[in-house]
Phi, psi and omega in degrees: 000326182257161174076010178221162182276146176201164177256134178227155178301139181299325183282000175267358181262126179242150184240164175210138181306329181291342183266005182261116178293330169233140184279081190299328183281351184259000184302325183294341180272359176264197182292161189303322182299323178293318180298317180294318179299317181298310182293319180297320181295314180296318180294323177296318177296318180299316179296321179296318180295318180295325183278315189237359184083173180286123184261327183246124182288152168284157174249129184225161172235139181297137175269152178285327186292133174083350181280168178229160177253129181235148179256111181285152178304128178084352181278151181263354178210150180290152176246154184275128176251103186284151173248343180230156182221144173269129177279123180247343176205130178116033183294323175297315181296323179297317179295320179295319178298319179297315180293332179281354179075026181280139182271331182231154180236144173279125184227157167250118180274114182278158177298148178124167180210121176101174188293323181297317177293325178295321177300313179299315182295324183294327180288337182258002181300139183303113183285356183263355181290125175065301182215117187291149174288144175285163177304319179294321178295323179294321179294316179294323176298317179294319178300318177297323179296325180286340185244051170243166186301314179288131188268028183309310186275330179297327182264000183279142174304146185305314183297317181294316178297322179299316181292314183295320186266355175072032177233169182286157176297328178297325178297316179297317180296324178294322175303309186294317180295321182293317180291322178299316180296322177296320178295323176296314180297329180276356180078016182260346179232134179276119182301327186259019181294146178301154184304321184290342179254349182299317180294322178298318180293319178298314181296319180296320180290317182290332182283344178299137180300325180290346178267295187295324183290322178295316181290338182287344183257006174234150180283163176299320180298317181287328177295319176297317180297320179299318179291321179293329179282000178074025176072030178299138182287138177276136183294154176303323180296320180292321178295318178297321179296321179297320178296315179300317180298319180298317181293312183295318180293325178291319182288318182264009189290338181235117182304129174083355182288318177232145174287129182306322180295323178293320178300312181299316179298318181295321180292323177297317178293321179297321178298320178295321180290324179293337181281356177295156176303326179254037189308310184297312180296322181296314181295319179297317182291326186277324193248352183263114179289163181288120173222133181291124176223148177290144175262127185256132178274178183299332181265017175067019175270125185275138174232157183289152177176167179251121178236141180278127174223138175253152179299320183288319191262009187297316180294318181294319179297322179298313181297319180295319183294326184273331176052223184286349179288344180278134178298144183295146179193181180229167179262000000 
């Protein structure tokens, strides 16, 4: 099932902002030249697909949701037959395929199963396919890799992480030094700890859910700015504006995915539902589909469980869940 090319229905491919090495849907929110470059690139791909068919496969990882386990003849254990896939590389091509009206996509199914494996695979996706990542995009991609639940990159030697993620060793060292200093300021890391215990303390602090999850929703650039500003608290109005921006950019992030009138109507209805006395609990129960996530106890020990998360609301849900316990920052 993995490691070979195959065609799958386009509607069986699902995306998540965390799996995008470059935030392809947000280019229009940058300066005009970026927006034009983004649209021109997708349109060029669409014309190429219409003329010659899809030449470069998408890369996907099988999702756990919706799949079944089957026992093949002669096999000693059942294998997973996926019905859904996480897209880890090829977001421009997926949009071009959608605009071209294609029903199926040529994909390479990478090893792994579930969102955590998809996250790992997305960080290692070849950055030279179709359109290379810029140096800044590679640094932000690496920062995202260090701040995911799975500690693959946090525990990796600096040189190895540098090669895999395509950034300099100095960039990796700056990540580690910045988080270590934050842990010292928070009283969770001893500044004068012996060298042999310094790495253990850093890993323990970074592995805390309140650390990696908070850092995962801000860019490296904004984390640096936050530190330079001396940890000034962000006003409630600014935080609300950031939440609004996250929602609007996610909804309007892909041209043609949703009708603007439908978005406005849905937001008006959402506002009425949020105004209920039990607004937060009601919205979480109504709109978050089942995705397996670890449940963290007060002492940050993870146990298995099912928590509802939606692709659109994951960042907003995180901010709401952490509330004032989250160190101030910006998006």
